[in-house]
Short mmCIF file of C-alpha atoms in Angstrom, two decimals:
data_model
loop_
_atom_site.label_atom_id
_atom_site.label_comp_id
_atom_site.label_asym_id
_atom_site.label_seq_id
_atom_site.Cartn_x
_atom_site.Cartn_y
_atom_site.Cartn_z
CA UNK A 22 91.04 145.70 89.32
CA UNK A 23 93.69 147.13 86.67
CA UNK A 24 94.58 150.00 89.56
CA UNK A 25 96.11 147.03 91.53
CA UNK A 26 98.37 145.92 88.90
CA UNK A 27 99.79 149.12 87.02
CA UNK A 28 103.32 149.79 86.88
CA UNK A 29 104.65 153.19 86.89
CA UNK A 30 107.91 153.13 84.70
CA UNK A 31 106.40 150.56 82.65
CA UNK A 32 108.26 151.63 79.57
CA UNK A 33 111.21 149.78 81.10
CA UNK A 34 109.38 146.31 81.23
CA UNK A 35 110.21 143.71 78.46
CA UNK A 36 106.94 141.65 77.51
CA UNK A 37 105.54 139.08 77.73
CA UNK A 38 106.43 139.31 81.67
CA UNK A 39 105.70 137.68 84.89
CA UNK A 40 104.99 140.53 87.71
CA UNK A 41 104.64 139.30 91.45
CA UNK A 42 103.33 141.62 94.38
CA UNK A 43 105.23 141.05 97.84
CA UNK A 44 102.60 143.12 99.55
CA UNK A 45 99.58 140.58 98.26
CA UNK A 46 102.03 137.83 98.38
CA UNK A 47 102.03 138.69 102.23
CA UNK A 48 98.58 138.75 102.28
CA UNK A 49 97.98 135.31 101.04
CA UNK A 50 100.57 134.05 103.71
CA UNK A 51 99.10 135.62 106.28
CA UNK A 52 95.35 134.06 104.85
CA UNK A 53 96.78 130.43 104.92
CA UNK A 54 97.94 130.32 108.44
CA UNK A 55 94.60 131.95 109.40
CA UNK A 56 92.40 129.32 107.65
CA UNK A 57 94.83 126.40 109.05
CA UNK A 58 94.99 128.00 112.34
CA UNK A 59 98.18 128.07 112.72
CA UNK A 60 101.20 128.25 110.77
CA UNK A 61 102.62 124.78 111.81
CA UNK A 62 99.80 123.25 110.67
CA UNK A 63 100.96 123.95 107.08
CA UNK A 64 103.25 122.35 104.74
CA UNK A 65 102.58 124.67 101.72
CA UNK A 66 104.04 122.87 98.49
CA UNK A 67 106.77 124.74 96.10
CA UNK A 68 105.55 124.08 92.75
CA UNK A 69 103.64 126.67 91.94
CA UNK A 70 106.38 129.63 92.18
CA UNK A 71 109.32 127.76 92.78
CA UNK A 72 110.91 130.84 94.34
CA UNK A 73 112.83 131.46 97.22
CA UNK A 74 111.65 134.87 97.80
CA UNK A 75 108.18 133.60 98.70
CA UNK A 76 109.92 130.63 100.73
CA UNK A 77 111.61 132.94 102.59
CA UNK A 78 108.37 135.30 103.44
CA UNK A 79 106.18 131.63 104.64
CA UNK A 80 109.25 130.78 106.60
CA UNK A 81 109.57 134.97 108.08
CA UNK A 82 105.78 133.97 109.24
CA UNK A 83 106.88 130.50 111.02
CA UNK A 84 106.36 128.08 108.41
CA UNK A 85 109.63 125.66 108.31
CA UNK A 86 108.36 122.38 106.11
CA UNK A 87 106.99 122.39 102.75
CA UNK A 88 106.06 120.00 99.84
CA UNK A 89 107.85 120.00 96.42
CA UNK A 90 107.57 118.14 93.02
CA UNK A 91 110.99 117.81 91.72
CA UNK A 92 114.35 117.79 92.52
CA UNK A 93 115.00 121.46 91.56
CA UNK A 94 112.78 122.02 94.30
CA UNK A 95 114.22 119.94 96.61
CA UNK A 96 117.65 121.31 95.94
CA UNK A 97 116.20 125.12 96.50
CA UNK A 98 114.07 124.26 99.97
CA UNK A 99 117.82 123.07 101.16
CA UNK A 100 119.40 126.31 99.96
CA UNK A 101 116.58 127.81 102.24
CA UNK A 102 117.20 125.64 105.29
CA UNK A 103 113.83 124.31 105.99
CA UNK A 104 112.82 122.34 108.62
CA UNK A 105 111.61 119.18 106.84
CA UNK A 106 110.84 118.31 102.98
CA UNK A 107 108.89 116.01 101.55
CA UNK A 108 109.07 115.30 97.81
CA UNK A 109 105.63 114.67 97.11
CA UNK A 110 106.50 113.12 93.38
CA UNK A 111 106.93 109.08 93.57
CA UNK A 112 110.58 108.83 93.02
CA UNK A 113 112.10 106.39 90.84
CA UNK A 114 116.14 104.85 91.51
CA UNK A 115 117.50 107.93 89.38
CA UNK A 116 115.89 110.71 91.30
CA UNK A 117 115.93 108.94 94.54
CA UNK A 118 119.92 108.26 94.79
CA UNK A 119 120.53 112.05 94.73
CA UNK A 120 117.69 112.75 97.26
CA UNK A 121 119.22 110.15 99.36
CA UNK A 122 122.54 112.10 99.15
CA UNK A 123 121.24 114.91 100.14
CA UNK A 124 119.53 113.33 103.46
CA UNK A 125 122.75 111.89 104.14
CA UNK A 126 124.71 115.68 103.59
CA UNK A 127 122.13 117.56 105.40
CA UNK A 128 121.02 115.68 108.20
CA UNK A 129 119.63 118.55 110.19
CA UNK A 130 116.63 118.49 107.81
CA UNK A 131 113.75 116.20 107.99
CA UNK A 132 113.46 114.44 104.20
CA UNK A 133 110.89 112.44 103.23
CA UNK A 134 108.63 110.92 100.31
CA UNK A 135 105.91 109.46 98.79
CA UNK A 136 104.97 105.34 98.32
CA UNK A 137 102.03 103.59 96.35
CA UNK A 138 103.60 100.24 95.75
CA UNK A 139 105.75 97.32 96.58
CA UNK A 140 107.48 97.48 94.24
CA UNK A 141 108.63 100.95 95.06
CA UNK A 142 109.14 99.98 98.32
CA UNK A 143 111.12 97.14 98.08
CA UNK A 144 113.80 99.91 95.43
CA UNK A 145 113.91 102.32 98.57
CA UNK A 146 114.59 99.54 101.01
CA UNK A 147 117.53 98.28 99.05
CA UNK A 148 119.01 101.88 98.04
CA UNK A 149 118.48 102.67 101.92
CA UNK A 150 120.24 99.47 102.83
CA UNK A 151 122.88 100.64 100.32
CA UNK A 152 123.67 104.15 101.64
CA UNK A 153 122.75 102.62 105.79
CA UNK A 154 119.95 105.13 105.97
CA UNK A 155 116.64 104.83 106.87
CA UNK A 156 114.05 106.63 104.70
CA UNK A 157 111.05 108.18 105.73
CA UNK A 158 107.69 107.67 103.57
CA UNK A 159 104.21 108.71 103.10
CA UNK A 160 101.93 105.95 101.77
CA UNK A 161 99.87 108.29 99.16
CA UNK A 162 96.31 107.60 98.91
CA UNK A 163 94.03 107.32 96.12
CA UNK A 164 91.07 108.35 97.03
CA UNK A 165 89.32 109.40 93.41
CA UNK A 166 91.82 111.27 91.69
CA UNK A 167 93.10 108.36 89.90
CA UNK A 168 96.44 109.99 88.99
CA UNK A 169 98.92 108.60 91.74
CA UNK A 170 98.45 106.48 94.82
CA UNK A 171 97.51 103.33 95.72
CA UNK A 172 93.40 103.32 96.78
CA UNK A 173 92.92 102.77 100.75
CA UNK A 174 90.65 99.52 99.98
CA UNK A 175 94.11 98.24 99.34
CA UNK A 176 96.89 99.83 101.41
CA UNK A 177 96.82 97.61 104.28
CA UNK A 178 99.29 95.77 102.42
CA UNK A 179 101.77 97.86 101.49
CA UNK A 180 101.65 99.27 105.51
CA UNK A 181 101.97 96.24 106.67
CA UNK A 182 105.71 95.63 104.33
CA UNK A 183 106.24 98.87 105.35
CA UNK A 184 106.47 98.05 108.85
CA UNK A 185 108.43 94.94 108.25
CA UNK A 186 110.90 97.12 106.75
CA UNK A 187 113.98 97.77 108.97
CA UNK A 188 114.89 100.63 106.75
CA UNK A 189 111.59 102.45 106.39
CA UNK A 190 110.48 104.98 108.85
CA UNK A 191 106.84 105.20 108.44
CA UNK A 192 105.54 108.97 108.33
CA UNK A 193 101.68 108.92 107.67
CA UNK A 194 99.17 108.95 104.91
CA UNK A 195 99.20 111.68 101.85
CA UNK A 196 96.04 112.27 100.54
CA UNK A 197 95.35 114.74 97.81
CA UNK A 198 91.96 115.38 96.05
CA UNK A 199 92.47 117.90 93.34
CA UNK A 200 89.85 116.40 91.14
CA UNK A 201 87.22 117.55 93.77
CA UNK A 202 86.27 121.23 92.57
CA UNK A 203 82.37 122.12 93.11
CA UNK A 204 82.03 125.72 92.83
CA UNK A 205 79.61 125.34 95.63
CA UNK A 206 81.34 125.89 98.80
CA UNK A 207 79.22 123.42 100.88
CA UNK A 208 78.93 120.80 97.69
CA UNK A 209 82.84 120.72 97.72
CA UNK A 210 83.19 120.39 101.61
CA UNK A 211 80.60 117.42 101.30
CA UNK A 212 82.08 115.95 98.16
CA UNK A 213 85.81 116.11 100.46
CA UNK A 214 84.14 114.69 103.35
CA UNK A 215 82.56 111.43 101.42
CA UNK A 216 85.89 110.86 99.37
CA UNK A 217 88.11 110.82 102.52
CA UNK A 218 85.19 108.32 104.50
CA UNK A 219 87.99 105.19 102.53
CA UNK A 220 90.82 107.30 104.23
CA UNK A 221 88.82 106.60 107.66
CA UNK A 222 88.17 103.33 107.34
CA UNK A 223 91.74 102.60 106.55
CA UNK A 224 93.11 104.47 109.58
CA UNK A 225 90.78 102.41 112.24
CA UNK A 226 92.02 99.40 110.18
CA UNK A 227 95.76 100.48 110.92
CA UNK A 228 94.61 101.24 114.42
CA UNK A 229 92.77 98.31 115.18
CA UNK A 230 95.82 96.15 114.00
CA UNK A 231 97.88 98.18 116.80
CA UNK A 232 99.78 100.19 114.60
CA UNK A 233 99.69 104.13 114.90
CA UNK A 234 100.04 106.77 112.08
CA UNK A 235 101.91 109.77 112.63
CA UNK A 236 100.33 112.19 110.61
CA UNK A 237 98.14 112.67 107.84
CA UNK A 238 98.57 115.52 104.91
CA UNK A 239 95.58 116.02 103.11
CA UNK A 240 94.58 117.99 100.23
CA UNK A 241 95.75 120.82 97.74
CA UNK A 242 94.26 124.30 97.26
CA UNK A 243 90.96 123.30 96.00
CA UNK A 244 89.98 121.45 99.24
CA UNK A 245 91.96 123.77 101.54
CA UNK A 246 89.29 125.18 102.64
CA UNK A 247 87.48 121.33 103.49
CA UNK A 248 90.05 119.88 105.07
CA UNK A 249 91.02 122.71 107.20
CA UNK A 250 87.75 122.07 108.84
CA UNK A 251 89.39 118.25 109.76
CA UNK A 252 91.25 117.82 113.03
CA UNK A 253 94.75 116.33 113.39
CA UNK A 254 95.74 116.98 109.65
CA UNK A 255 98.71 119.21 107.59
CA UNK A 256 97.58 120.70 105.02
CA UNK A 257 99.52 121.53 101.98
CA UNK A 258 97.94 124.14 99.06
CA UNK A 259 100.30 125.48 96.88
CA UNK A 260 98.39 127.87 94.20
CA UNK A 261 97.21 130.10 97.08
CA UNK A 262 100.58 131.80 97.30
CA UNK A 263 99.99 133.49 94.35
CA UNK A 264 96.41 132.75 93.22
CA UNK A 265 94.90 132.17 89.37
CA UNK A 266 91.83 132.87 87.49
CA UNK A 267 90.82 129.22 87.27
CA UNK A 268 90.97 128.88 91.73
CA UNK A 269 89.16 132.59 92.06
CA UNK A 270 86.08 131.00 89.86
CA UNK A 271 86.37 127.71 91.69
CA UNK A 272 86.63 129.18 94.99
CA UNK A 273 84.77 132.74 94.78
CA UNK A 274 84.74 133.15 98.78
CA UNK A 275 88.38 132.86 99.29
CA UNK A 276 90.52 135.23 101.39
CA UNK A 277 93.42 134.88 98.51
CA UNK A 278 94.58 137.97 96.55
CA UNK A 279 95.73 137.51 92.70
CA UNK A 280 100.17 138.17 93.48
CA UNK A 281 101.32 137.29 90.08
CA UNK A 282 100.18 138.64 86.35
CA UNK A 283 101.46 138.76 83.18
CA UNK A 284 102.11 141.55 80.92
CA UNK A 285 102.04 141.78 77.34
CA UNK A 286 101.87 144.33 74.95
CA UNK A 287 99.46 145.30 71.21
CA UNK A 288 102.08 143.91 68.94
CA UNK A 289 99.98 144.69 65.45
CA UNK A 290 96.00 145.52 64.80
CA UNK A 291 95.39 143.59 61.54
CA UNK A 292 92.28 145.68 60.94
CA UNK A 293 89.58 147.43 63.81
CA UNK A 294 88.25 144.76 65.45
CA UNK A 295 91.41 142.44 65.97
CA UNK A 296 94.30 142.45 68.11
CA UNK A 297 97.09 140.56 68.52
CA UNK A 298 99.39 140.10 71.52
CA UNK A 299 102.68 139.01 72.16
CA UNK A 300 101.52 136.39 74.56
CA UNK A 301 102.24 133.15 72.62
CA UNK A 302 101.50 129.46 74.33
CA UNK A 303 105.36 129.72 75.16
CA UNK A 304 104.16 132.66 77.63
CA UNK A 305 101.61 131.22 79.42
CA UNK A 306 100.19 127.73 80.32
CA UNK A 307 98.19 126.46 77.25
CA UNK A 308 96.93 123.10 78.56
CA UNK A 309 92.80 124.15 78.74
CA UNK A 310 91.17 125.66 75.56
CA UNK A 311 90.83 129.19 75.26
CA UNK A 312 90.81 131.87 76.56
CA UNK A 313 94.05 130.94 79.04
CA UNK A 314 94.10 134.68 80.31
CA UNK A 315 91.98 137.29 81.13
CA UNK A 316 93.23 140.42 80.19
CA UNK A 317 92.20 143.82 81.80
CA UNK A 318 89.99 145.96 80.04
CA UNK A 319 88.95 143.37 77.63
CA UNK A 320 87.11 141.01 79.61
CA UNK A 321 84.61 140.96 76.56
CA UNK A 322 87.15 140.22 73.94
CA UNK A 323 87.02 137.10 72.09
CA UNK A 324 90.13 134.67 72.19
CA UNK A 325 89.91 133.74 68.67
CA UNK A 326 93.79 131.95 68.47
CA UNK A 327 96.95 131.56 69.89
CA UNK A 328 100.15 130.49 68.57
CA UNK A 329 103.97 129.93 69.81
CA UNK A 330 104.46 134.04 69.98
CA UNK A 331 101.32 135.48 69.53
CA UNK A 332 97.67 135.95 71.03
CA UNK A 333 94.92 136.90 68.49
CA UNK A 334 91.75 138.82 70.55
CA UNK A 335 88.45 140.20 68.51
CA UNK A 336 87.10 142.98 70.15
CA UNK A 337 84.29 144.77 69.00
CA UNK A 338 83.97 147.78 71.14
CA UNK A 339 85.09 151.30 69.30
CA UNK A 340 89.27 151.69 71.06
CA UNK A 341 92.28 153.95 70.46
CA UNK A 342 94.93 150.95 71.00
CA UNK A 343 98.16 151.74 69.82
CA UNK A 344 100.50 149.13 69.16
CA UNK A 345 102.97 149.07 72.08
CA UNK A 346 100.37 149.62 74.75
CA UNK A 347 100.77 147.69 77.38
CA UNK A 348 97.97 145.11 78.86
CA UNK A 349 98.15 143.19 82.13
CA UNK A 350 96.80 140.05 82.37
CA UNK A 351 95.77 136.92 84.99
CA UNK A 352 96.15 133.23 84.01
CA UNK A 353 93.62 130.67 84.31
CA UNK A 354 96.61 128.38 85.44
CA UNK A 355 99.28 130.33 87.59
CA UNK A 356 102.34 126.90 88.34
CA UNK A 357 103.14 126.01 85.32
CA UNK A 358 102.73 129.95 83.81
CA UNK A 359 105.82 130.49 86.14
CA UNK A 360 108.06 127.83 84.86
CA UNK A 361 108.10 129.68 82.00
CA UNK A 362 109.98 132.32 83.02
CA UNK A 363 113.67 132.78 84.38
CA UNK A 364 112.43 135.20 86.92
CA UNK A 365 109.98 137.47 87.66
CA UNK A 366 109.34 141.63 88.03
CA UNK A 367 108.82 142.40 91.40
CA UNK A 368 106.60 145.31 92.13
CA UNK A 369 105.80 147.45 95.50
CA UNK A 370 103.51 150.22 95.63
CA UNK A 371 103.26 150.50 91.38
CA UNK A 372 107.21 150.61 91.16
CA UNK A 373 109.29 147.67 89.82
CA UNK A 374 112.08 147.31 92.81
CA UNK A 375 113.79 144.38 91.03
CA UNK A 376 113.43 140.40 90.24
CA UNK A 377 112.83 137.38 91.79
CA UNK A 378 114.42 134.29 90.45
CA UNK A 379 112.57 131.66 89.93
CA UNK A 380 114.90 129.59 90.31
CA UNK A 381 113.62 125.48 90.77
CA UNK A 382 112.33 125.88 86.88
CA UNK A 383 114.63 123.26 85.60
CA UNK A 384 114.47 119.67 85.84
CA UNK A 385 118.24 119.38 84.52
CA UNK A 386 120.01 120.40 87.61
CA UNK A 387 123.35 119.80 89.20
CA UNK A 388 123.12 117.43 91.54
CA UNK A 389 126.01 118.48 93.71
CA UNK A 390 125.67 120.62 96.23
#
């Protein structure tokens, strides 16, 4: 695998670094719209390289709407000029005023966002009655991730306000399952299928009651797979753009290529058998216990510690390692790896041709514009 990754003038690279891969970038694009069948079919979410080099290569391939998290994102699908956006993060009254502002400056694209609660509802009513807009929502669905959403045993409620709502445009029903990750291909499609039976019922409940629902978006990149087997349904995965080591052992049979690694370089050999990197937790995503990366060439290393700046391996097999070499290396966790960089090397064919920004890191943004 380390032939796919090496850089030729890699003497020029500061470490640790984020390298992407337009080529296998590409190829993951061009994998998506062939599971989905069809590139409208996809509304890919943002949040995983928050780049608007890989926006622009979806959209070069006929994808125009996407999902994001934040309002960095937001602000960078405009720059883009996508077709629709739906900020798929509950907002509360300080992020919602701007992204109201922003529907209001740009009305040639399609904004919408995410509900679970009356509450909620009733804040987006008044701030659209405010502004005299109408705002387009997504009721989001629990359906046994337990994170956000409201559970569909329940939601007949809040569709019923919504309706009521002279201000509300009512888009469909978000549904995301990432807690649904059977290594088992089959096991995970059946596990998707019995989850989203609540989903059902609730749609024949909204249809029996004469109501209609517009569309349905439904899953991430763990269930892309499942509910690309569904009729009549967007899907939205996000990590497949650039792929991790934590999806590839979830999802072995995927079509999806590793596009981003890190680099990092032998900083100091404290004696034979242990190394240490300069790949610190502030280099790569440190929420799961060790290891957090896999690095090439020492799959059998142990991951014995890691600290703000450093990485501490054991490896046992006899090596010539100098300090200075220079180690590539895939994340278990790719989205929030990304955000930890400013930008990213971009290499084609083993040569580093220049960066892409990553530029929707920040949550501090200006909201003008």
């Amino acid at each position: 695998m380390l032939e796919n990754f090496e850089v030729q003038d890699k003497d020029k690279l500061l470490t640790p670094g984020l390298l992407v891969f337009p080529d296998r970038v590409q190829h993951n694009i061009d994998a998506m719209i062939e599971l989905a069948g069809g590139a409208n079919r996809l509304m890919p979410h943002v949040k995983t390289h928050k780049m608007s080099s890989v926006i622009k290569l979806q959209m070069a391939a006929g994808i125009r709407q996407f999902k994001c998290a934040t309002l960095a994102e937001t602000k960078l699908l405009i720059k883009c000029e996508v077709n629709r956006i739906l900020l798929a993060h509950q907002p509360t009254k300080e992020k919602l005023i701007p992204f109201l502002n922003w529907q209001i400056k740009y009305p040639e694209i399609g904004f919408s966002t995410l509900v679970d609660n009356l509450d909620s509802l009733k804040l987006f009513s008044d701030l659209a009655k405010e502004k005299g807009v109408k705002i387009k929502l997504w009721i989001d669905l629990n359906n046994g991730m337990n994170r956000t959403g409201i559970v569909p045993e329940k939601a007949m409620e809040l569709h019923r306000a919504i309706e009521q709502e002279s201000q509300i445009e009512f888009q469909g029903l978000h549904v995301y399952d990432g807690h649904i990750r059977p290594l088992d291909l089959q096991e995970r499609i059946s596990k998707c299928d019995v989850a989203f039976d609540s989903v059902s019922v609730l749609i024949n409940q909204i249809e029996s009651s004469g109501g209609s629902i517009p569309e349905i978006i439904t899953g991430g990149s763990p269930s892309f797979y499942p509910h690309a087997l569904r009729k009549n349904s967007l899907l939205s995965p996000g990590t497949t753009l650039l792929w991790d080591l934590g999806y590839k052992k979830i999802w072995k049979e995927s079509p999806f290529l590793n596009a981003a690694v890190l680099i990092t370089r032998l900083i100091s050999k404290p004696n034979a058998n242990t190394l240490c990197f300069d790949l610190g937790h502030k280099a790569v995503a440190s929420e799961m216990p060790l290891p957090r990366v896999e690095i090439l060439g020492l799959e059998n290393a142990i991951h014995k510690g890691q600290s703000e700046e450093h990485l501490m391996l054991t490896y046992e097999h006899e090596n010539d390692f100098k300090v200075g070499d220079l180690f590539y290396a895939i994340p278990y966790h790719i989205c929030p790896t990304v955000a930890k960089y400013n930008r990213a090397y971009a290499i084609e064919k083993g040569i580093h041709t220049g960066f892409w920004d990553i530029e929707a890191r920040d949550y501090q943004i200006d909201l003008e514009g």
